[in-house]
PDB file of C-alpha atoms in Angstrom:
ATOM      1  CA  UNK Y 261     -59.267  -0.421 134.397  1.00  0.00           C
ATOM      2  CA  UNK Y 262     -60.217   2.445 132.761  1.00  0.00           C
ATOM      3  CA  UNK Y 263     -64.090   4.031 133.564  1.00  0.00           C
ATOM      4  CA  UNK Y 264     -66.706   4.717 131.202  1.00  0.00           C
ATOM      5  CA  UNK Y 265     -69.413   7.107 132.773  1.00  0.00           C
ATOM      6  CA  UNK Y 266     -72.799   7.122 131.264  1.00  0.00           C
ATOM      7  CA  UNK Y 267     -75.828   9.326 132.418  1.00  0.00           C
ATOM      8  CA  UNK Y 268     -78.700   9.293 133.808  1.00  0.00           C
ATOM      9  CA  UNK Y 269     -78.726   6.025 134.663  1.00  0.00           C
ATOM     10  CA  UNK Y 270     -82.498   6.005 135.287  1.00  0.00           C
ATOM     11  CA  UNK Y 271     -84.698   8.138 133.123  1.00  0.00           C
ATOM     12  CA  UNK Y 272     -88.507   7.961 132.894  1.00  0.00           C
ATOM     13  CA  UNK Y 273     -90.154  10.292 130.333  1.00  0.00           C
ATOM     14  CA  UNK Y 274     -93.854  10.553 128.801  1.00  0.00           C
ATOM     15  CA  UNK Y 275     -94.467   9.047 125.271  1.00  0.00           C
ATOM     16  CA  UNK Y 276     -93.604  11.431 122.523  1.00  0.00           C
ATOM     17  CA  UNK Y 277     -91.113  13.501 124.466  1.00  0.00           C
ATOM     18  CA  UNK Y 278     -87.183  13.070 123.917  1.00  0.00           C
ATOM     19  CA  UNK Y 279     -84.744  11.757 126.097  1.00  0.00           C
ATOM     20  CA  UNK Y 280     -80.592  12.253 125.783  1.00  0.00           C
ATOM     21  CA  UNK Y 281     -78.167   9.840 127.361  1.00  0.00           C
ATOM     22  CA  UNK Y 282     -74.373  10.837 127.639  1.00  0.00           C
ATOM     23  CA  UNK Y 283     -71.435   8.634 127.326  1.00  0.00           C
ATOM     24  CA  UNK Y 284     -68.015   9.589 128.926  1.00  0.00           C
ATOM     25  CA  UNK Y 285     -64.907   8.040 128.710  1.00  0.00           C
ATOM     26  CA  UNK Y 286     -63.018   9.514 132.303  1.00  0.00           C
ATOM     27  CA  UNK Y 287     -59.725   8.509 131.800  1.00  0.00           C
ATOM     28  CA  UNK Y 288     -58.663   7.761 127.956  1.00  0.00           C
ATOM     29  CA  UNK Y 289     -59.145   8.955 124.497  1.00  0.00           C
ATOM     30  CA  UNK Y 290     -62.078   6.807 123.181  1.00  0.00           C
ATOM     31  CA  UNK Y 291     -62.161   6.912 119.068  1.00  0.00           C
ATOM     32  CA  UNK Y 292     -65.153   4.370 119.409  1.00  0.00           C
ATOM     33  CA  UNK Y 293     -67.480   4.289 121.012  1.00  0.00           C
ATOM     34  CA  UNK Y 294     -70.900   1.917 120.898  1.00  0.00           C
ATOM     35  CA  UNK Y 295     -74.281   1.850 122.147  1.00  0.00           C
ATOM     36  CA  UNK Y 296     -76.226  -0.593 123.049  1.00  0.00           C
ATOM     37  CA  UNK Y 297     -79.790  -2.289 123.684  1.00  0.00           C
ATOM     38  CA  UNK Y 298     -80.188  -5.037 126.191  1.00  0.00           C
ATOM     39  CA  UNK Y 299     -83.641  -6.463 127.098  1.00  0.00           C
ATOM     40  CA  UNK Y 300     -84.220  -8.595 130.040  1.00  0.00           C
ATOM     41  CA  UNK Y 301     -82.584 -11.513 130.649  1.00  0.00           C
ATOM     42  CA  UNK Y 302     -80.965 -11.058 127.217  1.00  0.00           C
ATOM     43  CA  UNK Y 303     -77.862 -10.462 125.390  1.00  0.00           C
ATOM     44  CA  UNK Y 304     -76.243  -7.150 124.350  1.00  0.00           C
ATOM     45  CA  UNK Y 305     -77.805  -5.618 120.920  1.00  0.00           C
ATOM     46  CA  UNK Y 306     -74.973  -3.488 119.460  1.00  0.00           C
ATOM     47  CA  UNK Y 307     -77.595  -0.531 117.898  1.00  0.00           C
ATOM     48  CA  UNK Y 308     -74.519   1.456 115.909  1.00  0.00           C
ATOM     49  CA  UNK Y 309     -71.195   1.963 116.157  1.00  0.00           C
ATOM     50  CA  UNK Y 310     -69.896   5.817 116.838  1.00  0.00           C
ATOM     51  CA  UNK Y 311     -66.316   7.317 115.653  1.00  0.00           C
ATOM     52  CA  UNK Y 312     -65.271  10.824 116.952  1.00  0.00           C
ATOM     53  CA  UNK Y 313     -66.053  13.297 114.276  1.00  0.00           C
ATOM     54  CA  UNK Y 314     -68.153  10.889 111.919  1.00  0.00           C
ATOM     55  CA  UNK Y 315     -71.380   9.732 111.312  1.00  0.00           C
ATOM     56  CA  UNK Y 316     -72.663   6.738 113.462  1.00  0.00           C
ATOM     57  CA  UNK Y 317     -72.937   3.032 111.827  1.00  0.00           C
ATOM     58  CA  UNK Y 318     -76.366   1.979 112.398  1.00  0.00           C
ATOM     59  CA  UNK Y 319     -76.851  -1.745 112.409  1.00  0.00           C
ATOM     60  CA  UNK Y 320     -79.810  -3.328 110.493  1.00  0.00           C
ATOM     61  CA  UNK Y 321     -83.153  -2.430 111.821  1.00  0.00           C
ATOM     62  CA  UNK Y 322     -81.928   0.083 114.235  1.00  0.00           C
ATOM     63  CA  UNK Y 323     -83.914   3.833 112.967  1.00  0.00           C
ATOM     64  CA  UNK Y 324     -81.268   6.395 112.940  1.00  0.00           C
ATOM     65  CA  UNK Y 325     -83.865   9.715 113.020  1.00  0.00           C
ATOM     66  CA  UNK Y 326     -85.195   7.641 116.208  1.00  0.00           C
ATOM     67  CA  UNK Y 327     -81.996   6.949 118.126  1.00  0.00           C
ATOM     68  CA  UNK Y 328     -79.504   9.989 117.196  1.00  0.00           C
ATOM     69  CA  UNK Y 329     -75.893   9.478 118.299  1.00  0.00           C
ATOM     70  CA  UNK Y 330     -73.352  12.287 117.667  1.00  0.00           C
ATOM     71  CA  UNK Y 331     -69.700  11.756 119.191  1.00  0.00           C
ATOM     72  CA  UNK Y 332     -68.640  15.376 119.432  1.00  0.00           C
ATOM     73  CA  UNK Y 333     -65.068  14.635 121.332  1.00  0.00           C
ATOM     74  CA  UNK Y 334     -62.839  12.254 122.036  1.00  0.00           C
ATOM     75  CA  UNK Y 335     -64.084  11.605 125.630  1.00  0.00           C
ATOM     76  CA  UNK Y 336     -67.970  11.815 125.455  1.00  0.00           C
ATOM     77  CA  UNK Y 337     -70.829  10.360 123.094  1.00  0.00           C
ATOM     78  CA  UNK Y 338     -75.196  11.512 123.287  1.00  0.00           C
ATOM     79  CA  UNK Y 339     -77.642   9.357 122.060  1.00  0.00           C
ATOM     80  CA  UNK Y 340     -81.058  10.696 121.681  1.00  0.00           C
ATOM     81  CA  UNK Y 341     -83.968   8.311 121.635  1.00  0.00           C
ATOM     82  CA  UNK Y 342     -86.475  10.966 119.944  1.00  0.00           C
ATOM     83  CA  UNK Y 343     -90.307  10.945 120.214  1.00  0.00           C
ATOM     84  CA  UNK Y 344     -90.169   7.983 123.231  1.00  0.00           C
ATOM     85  CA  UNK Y 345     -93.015   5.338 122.651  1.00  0.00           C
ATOM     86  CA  UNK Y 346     -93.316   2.565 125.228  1.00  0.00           C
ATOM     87  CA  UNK Y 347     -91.739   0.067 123.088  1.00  0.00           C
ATOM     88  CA  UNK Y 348     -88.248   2.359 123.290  1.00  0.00           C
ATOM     89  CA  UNK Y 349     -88.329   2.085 126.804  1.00  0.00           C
ATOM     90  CA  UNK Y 350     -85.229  -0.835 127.460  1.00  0.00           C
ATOM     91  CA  UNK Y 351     -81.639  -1.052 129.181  1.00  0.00           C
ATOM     92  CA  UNK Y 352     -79.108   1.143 126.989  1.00  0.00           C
ATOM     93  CA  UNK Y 353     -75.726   0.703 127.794  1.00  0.00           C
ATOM     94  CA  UNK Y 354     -72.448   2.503 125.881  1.00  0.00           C
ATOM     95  CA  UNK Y 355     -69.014   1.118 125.687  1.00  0.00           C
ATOM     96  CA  UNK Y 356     -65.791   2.338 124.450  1.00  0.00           C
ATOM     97  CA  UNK Y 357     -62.761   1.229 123.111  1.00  0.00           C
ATOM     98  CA  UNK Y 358     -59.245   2.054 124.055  1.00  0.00           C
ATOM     99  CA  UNK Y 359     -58.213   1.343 120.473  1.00  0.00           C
ATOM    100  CA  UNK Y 360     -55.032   3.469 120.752  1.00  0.00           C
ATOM    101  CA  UNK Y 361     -53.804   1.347 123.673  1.00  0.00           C
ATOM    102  CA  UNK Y 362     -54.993  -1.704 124.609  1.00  0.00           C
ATOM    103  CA  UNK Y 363     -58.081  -2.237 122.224  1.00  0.00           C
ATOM    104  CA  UNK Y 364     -60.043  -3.526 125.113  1.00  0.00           C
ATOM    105  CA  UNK Y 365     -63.691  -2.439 125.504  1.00  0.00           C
ATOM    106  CA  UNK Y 366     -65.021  -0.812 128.501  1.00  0.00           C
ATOM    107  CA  UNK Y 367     -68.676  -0.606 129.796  1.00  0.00           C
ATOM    108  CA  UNK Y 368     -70.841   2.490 131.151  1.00  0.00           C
ATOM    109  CA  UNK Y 369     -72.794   1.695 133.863  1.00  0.00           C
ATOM    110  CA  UNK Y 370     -76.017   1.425 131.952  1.00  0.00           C
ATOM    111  CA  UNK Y 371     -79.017   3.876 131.412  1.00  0.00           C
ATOM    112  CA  UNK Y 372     -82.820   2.604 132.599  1.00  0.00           C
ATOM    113  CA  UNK Y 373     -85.624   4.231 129.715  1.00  0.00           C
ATOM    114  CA  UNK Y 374     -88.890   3.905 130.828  1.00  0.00           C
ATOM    115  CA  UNK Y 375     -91.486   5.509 129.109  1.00  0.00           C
ATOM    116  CA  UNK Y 376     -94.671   5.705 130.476  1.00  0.00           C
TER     117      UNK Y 376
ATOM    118  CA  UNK A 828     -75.370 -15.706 112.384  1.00  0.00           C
ATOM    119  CA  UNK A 829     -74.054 -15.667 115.596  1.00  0.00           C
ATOM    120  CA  UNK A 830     -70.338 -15.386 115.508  1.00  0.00           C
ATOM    121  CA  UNK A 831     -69.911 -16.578 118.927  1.00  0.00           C
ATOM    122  CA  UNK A 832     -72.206 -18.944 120.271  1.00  0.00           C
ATOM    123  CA  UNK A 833     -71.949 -19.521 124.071  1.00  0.00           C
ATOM    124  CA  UNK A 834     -73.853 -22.289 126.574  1.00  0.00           C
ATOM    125  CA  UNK A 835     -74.843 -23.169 128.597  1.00  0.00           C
ATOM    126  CA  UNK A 836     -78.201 -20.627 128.800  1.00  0.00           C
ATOM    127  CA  UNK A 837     -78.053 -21.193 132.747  1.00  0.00           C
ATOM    128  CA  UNK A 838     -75.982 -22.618 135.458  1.00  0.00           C
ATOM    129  CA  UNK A 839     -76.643 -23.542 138.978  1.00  0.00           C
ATOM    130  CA  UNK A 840     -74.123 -24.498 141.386  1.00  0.00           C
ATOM    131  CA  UNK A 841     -73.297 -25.368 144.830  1.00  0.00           C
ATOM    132  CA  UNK A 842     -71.003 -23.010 146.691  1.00  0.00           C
ATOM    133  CA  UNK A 843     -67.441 -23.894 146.106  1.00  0.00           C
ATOM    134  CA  UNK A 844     -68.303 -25.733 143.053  1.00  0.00           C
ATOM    135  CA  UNK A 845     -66.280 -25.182 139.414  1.00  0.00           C
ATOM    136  CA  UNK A 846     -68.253 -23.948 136.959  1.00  0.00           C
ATOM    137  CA  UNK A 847     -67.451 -23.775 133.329  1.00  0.00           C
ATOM    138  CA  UNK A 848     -68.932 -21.755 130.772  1.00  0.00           C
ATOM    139  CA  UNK A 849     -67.979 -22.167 127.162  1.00  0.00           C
ATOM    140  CA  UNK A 850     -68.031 -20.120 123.883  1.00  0.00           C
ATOM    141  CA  UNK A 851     -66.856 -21.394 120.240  1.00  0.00           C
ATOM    142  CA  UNK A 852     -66.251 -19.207 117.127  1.00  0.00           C
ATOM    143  CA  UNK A 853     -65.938 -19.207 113.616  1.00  0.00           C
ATOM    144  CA  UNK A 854     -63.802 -16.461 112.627  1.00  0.00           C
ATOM    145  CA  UNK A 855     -59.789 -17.188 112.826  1.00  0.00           C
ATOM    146  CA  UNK A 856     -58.980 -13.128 112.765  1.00  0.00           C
ATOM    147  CA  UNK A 857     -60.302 -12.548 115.952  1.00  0.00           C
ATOM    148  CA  UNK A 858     -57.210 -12.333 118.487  1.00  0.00           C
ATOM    149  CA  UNK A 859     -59.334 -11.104 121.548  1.00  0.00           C
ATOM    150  CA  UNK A 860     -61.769 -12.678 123.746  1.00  0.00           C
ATOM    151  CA  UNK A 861     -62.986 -10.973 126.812  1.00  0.00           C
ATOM    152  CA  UNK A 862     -65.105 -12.453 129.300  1.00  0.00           C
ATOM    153  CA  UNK A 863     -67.651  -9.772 130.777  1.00  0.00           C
ATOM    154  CA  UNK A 864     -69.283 -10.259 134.281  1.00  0.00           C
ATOM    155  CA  UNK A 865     -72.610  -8.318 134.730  1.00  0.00           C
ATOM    156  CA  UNK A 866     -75.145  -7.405 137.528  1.00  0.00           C
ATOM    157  CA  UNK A 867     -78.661  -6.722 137.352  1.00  0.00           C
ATOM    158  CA  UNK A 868     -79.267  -3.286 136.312  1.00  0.00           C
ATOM    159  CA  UNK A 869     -75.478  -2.867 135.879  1.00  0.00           C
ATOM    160  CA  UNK A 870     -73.537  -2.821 132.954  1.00  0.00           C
ATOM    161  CA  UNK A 871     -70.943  -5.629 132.030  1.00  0.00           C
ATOM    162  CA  UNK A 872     -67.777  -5.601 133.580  1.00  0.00           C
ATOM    163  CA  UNK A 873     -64.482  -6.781 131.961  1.00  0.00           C
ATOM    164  CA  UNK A 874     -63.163  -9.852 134.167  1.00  0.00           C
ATOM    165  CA  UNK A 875     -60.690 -11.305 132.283  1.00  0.00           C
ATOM    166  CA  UNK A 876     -59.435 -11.653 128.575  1.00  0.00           C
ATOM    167  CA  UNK A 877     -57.134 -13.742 126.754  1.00  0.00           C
ATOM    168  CA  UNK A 878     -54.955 -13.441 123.504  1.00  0.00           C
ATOM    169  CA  UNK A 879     -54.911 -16.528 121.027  1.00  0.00           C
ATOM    170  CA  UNK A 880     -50.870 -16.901 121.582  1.00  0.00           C
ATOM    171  CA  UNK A 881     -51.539 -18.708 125.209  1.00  0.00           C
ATOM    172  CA  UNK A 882     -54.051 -21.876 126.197  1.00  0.00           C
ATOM    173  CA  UNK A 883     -54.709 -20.384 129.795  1.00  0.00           C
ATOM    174  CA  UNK A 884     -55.160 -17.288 132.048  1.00  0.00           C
ATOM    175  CA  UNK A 885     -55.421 -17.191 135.544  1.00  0.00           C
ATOM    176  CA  UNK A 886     -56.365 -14.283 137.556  1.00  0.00           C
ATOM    177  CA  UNK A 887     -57.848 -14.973 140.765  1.00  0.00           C
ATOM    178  CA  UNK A 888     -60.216 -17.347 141.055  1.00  0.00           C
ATOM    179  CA  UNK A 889     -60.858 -16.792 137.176  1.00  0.00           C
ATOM    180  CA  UNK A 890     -59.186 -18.874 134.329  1.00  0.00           C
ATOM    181  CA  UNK A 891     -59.851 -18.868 130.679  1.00  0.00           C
ATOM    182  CA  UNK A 892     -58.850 -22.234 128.771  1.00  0.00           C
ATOM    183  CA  UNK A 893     -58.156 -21.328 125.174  1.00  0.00           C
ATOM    184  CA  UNK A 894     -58.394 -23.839 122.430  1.00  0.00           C
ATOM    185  CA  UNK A 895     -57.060 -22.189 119.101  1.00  0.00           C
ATOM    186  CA  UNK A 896     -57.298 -25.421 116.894  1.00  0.00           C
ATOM    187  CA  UNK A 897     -60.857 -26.308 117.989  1.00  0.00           C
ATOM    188  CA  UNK A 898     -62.115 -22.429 118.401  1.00  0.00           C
ATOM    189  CA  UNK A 899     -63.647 -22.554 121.673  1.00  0.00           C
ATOM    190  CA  UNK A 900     -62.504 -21.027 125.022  1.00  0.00           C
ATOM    191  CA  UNK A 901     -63.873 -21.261 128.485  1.00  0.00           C
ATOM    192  CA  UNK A 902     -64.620 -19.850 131.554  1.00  0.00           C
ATOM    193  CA  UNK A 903     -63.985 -21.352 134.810  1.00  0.00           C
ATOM    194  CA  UNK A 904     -64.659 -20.157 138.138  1.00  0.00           C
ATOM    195  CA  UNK A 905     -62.655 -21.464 140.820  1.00  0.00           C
ATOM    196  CA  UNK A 906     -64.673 -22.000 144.639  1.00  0.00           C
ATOM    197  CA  UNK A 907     -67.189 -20.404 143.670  1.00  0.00           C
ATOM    198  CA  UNK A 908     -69.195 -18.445 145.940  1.00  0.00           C
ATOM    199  CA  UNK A 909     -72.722 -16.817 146.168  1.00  0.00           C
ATOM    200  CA  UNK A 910     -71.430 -13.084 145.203  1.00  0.00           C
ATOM    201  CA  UNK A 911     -70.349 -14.578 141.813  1.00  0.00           C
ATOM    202  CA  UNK A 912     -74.428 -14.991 141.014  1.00  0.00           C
ATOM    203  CA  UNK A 913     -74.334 -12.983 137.853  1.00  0.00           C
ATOM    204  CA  UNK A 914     -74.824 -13.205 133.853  1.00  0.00           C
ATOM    205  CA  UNK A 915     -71.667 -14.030 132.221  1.00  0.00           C
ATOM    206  CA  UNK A 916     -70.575 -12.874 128.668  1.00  0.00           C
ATOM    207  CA  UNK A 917     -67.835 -14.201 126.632  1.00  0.00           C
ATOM    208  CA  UNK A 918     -66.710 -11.958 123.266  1.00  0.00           C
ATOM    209  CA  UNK A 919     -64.365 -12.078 120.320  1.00  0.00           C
ATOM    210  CA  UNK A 920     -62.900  -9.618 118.253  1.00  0.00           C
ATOM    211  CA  UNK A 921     -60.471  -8.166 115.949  1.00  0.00           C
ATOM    212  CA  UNK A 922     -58.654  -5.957 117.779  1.00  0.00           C
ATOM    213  CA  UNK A 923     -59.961  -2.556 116.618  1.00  0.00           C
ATOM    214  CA  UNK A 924     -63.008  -3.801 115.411  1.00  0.00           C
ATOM    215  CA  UNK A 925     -66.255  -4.359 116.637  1.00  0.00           C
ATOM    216  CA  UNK A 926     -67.429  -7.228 119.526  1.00  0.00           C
ATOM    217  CA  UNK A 927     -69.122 -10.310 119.044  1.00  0.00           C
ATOM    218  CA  UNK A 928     -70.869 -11.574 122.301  1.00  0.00           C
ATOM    219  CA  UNK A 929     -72.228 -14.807 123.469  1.00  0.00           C
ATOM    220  CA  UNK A 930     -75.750 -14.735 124.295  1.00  0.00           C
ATOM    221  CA  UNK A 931     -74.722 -15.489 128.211  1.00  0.00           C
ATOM    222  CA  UNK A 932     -74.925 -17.530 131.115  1.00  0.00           C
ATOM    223  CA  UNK A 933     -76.816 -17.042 134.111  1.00  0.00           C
ATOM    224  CA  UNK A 934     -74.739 -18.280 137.007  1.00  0.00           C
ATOM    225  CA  UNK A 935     -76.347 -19.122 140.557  1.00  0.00           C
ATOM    226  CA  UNK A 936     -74.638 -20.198 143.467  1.00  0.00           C
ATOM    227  CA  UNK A 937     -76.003 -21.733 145.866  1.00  0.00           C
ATOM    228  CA  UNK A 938     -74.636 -21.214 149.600  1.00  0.00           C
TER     229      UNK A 938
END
């Protein structure tokens, strides 16, 4: 199936500092991609949606100044949890969709925010 | 409201044992419904989708029963074995649109 690289996928910062995690698709052309929150032993929180060359959909309650997304290609999406807090710190994982092909989603491995 | 609604919460099963997981939904345009398998500290990985045009899809030891009229679809894992210990998440969506998960399942086997 097709791979979805994200990166790092352990990062542990200080409070007010910011952190950047990338989103790759390796192999296809991803249009959309999505980012989400997961906390322990929970389901997936879809946090926005992001289309290649747009603006990011945020969903409700989800601060766009505090998570920035830009999806500056075709093949790779940032988000940028700004000004950490402990209460950021969570399981953030990005997806993409092969929308051109198959529409199936795929999964990056996950990034690890801990901030101390 | 939860567009998909999946249960059972947890699962515990002898090795070699059939479990089932099931998820129902509401909305009649969705026409894709992937069932994720994920690891702790992993992210999800597709294991097997279905389209609403057939009631079942084997691959492996993995088969998704697909009820169009009732709305629900299911997971079932054939022999199961200990290395299948995981969360399991079933989805829906319009193709091209976004995903609607279930809130999971956490599967043990037991050896």
């Amino acid at each position: 199936g097709a791979v979805v690289s994200q990166h790092p996928s352990r990062v542990i910062c200080k409070s007010g500092t910011s952190v950047k995690i990338e989103c790759r698709s390796l192999d296809f052309q991803a249009t959309t991609m999505f980012w989400y929150r997961q906390f322990p032993k929970q389901s997936l929180m879809l946090m926005a949606t992001s289309n290649e060359g747009s603006k990011a959909t945020y969903e409700q309650g989800v601060e766009k100044d505090k998570f920035l997304i830009n999806h500056a290609s075709l093949t790779l999406s940032t988000l940028t949890v700004t000004s950490a807090h402990p209460e950021d710190s969570s399981f953030y994982i990005c997806s993409a969709t092969d929308r051109g092909h198959t529409g199936e989603l795929f999964f990056g491995e996950g990034s690890r925010l801990t901030v101390l | 409201q939860q567009q998909v609604k999946q249960s059972p919460q947890s699962l515990i099963v002898q090795k070699g044992g059939i479990p089932i997981i099931n998820c129902a939904y509401e909305n009649t345009a969705f026409d894709y419904f992937p069932w994720y398998q994920q690891f702790p500290g992993k992210g999800p990985a597709l294991l097997i989708a279905i389209r609403p045009d057939v009631s079942e899809k084997k691959e492996g030891r993995f088969t998704i029963s697909f009820n169009k009229s009732a709305k629900q679809f299911s997971l079932h894992i054939m022999d199961s074995q200990p290395g299948d210990s995981a969360t399991y998440f079933c989805a829906a969506t319009n193709t091209g649109n976004q995903f609607y998960f279930g809130t999971g399942t956490s599967l043990t086997v037991i050896p």
